Tab-separated table of C-alpha atoms in Angstrom:
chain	number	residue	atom	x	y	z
A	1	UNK	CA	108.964	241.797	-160.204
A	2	UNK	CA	110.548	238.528	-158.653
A	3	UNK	CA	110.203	235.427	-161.051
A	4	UNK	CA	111.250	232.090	-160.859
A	5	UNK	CA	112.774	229.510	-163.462
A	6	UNK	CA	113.638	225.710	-164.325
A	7	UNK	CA	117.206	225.472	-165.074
A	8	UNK	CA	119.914	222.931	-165.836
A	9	UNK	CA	123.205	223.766	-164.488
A	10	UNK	CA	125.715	223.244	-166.195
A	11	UNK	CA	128.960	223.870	-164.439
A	12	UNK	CA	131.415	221.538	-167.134
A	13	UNK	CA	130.894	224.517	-169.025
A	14	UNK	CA	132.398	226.790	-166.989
A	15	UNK	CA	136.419	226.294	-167.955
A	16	UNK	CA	135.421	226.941	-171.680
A	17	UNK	CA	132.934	229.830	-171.058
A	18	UNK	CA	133.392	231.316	-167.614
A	19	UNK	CA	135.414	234.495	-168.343
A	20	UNK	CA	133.559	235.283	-171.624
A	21	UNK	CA	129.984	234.893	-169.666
A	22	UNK	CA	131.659	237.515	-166.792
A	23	UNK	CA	132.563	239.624	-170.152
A	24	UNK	CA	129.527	239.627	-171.739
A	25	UNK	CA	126.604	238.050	-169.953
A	26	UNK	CA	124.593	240.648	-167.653
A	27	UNK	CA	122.899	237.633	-165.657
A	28	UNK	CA	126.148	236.357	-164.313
A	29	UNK	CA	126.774	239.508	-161.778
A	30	UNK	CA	123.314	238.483	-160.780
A	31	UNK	CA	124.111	234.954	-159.260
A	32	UNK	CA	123.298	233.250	-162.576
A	33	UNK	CA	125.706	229.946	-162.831
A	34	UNK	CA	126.686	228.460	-166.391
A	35	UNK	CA	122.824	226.648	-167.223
A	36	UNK	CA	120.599	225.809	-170.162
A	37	UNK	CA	116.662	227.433	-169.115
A	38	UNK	CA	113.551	224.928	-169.421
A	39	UNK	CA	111.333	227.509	-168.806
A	40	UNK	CA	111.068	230.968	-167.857
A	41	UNK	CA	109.685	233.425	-166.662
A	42	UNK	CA	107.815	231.193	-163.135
A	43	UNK	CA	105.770	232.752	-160.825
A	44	UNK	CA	106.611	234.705	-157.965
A	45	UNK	CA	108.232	232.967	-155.801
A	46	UNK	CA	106.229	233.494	-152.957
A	47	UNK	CA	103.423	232.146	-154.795
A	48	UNK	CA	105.314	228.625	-154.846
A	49	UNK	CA	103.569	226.209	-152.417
A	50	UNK	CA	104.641	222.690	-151.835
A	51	UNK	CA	101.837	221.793	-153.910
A	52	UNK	CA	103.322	223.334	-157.016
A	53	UNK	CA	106.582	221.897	-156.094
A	54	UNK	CA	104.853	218.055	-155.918
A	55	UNK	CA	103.653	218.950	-159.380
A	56	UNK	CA	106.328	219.622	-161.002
A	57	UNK	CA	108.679	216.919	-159.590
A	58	UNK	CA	106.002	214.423	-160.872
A	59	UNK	CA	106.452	216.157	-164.353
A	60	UNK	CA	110.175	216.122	-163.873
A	61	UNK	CA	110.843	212.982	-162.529
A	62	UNK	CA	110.081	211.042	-166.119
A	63	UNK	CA	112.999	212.694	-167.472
A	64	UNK	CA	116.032	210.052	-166.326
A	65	UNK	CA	119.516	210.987	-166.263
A	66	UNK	CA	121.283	211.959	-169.616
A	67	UNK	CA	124.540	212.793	-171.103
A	68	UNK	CA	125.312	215.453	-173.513
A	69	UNK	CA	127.789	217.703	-175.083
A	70	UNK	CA	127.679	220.955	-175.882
A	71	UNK	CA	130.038	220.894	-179.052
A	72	UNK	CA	128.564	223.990	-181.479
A	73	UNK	CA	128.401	227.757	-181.433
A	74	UNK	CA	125.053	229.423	-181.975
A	75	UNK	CA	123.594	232.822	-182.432
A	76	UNK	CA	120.423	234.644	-181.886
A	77	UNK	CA	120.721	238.148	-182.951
A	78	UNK	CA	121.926	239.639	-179.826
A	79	UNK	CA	123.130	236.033	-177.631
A	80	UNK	CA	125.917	233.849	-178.609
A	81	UNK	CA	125.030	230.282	-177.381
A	82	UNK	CA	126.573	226.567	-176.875
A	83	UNK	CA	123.623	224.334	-178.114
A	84	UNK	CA	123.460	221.008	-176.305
A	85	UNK	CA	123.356	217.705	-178.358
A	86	UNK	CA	120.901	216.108	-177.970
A	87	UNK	CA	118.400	218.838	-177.465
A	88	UNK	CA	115.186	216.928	-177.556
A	89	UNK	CA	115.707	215.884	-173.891
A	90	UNK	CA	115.387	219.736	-173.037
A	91	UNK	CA	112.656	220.616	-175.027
A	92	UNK	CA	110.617	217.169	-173.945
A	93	UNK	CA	110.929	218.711	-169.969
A	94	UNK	CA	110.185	222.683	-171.169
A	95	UNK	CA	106.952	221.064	-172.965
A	96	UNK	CA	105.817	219.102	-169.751
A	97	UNK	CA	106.494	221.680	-167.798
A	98	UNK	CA	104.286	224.098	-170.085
A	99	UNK	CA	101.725	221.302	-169.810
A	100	UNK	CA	101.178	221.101	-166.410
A	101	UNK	CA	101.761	224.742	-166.151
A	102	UNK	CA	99.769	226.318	-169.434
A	103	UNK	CA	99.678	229.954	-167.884
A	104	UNK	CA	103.214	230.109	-167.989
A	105	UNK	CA	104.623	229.527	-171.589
A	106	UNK	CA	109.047	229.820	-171.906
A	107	UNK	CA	109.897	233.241	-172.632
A	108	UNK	CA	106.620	234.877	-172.152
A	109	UNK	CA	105.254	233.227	-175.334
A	110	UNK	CA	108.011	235.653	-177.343
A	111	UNK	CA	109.103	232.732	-179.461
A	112	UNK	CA	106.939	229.846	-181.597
A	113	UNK	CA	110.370	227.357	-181.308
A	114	UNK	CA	111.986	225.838	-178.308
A	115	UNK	CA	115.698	226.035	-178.367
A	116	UNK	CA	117.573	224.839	-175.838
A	117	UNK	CA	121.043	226.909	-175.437
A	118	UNK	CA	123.841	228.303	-172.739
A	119	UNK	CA	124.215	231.929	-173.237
A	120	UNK	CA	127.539	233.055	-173.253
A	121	UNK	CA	127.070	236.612	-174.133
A	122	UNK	CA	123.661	238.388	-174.217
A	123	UNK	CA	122.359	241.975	-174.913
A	124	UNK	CA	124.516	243.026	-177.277
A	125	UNK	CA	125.461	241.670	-181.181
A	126	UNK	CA	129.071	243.054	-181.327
A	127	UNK	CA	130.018	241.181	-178.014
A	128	UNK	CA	128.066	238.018	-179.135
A	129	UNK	CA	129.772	238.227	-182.477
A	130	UNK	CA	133.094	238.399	-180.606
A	131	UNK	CA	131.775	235.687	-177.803
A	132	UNK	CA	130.932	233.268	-181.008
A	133	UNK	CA	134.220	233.609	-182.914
A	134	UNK	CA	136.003	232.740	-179.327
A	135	UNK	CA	133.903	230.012	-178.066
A	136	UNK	CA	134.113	228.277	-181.604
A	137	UNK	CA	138.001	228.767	-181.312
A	138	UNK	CA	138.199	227.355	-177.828
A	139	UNK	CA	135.794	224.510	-179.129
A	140	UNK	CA	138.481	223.447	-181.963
A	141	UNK	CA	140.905	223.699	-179.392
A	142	UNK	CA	139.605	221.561	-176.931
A	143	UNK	CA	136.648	219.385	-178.102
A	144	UNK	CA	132.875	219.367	-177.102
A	145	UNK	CA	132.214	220.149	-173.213
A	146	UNK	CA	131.170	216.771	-171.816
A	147	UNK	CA	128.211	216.916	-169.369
A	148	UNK	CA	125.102	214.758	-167.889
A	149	UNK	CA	121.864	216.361	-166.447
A	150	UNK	CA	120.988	214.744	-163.175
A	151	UNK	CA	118.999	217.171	-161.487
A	152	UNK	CA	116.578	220.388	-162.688
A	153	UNK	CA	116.523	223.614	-160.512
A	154	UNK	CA	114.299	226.188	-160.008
A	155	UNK	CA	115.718	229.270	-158.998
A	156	UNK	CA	114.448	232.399	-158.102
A	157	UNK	CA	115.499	236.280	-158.236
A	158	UNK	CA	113.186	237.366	-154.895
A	159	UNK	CA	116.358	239.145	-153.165
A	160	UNK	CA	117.507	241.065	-156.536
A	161	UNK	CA	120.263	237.945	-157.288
A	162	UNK	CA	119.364	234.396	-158.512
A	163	UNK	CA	119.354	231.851	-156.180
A	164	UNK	CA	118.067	228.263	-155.975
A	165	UNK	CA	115.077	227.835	-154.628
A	166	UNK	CA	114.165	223.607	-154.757
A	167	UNK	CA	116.778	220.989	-156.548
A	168	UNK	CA	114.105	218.210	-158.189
A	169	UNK	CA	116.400	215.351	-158.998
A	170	UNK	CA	116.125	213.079	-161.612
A	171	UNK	CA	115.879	209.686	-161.364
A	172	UNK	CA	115.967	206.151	-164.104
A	173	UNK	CA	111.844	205.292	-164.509
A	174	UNK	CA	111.240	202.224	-163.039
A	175	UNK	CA	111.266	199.329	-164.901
A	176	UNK	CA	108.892	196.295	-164.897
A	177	UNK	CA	109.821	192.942	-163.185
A	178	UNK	CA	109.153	189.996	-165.365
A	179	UNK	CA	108.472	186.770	-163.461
């Protein structure tokens, strides 16, 4: 069934992760680029109207540009992760999008916590124990991956392959003139 999703790309990630994602992440030989999720599953993308796209740009567009790092290894059981610091910008866009969109809660409702993360390898413990040890050695090795979000993008797996569907930038709030 075709789905859509909110996504943060993350392509600074790519030289430290890149060839352990091809190892070990299924999603990658779909189109999927280096990203951290806001929320998924979407709707069908054919349900997506420019309606739905004006909401959620006016949800998006309070989030202004931010830095972060990604700089420690986690783990879900089967998933071995970079976690981005900070994290509450993430989870502050996943919750406004779940706001304005209530019938669509991140990961099918699955989990109570949001936790914002790039998979590097997923499906499988023994590979995401081996991902883990790796990434963690490449991270002592090199330092923390330095990126900035300044866009969100929903993206869409209609043809069988991920692809982007809309790019909704993000943009400083306006401040107040004083006289």
């Amino acid at each position: 069934m075709p789905i859509s999703a909110f996504a943060v790309k993350v392509p600074a990630a790519e030289t430290i992760a890149a060839d352990l994602r091809r190892r070990f992440d299924p999603t990658v030989a779909l189109g999927v680029p280096a990203h951290i999720t806001l929320l998924v599953p979407f709707m069908d993308p054919a349900l997506i109207t420019d309606e739905v796209l004006a909401r959620a740009r006016r949800v998006l567009q309070r989030t202004a540009p931010f830095s972060f790092v990604l700089g420690k290894v986690g783990r879900f059981p089967e998933t071995a992760y970079l976690a981005p610091e900070p994290a509450a910008p993430f989870i502050e866009m996943t919750r406004a999008l779940v706001k304005e969109f209530p019938e669509f809660p991140p990961y099918d409702g699955l989990h109570d916590d949001i936790i914002p993360h790039l998979s590097v390898a997923h499906g499988n413990t023994l590979h995401a124990e081996e991902a883990a040890i790796e990434l963690q050695a490449r991270l002592l090795a090199s330092g923390p991956v330095q990126a900035r979000c300044t866009e969100v993008v929903l993206i869409e797996n209609a043809s069988g392959r991920w692809m982007d569907m809309h790019v909704f930038p993000l943009t400083a709030p306006a401040t107040s003139l004083r006289p």
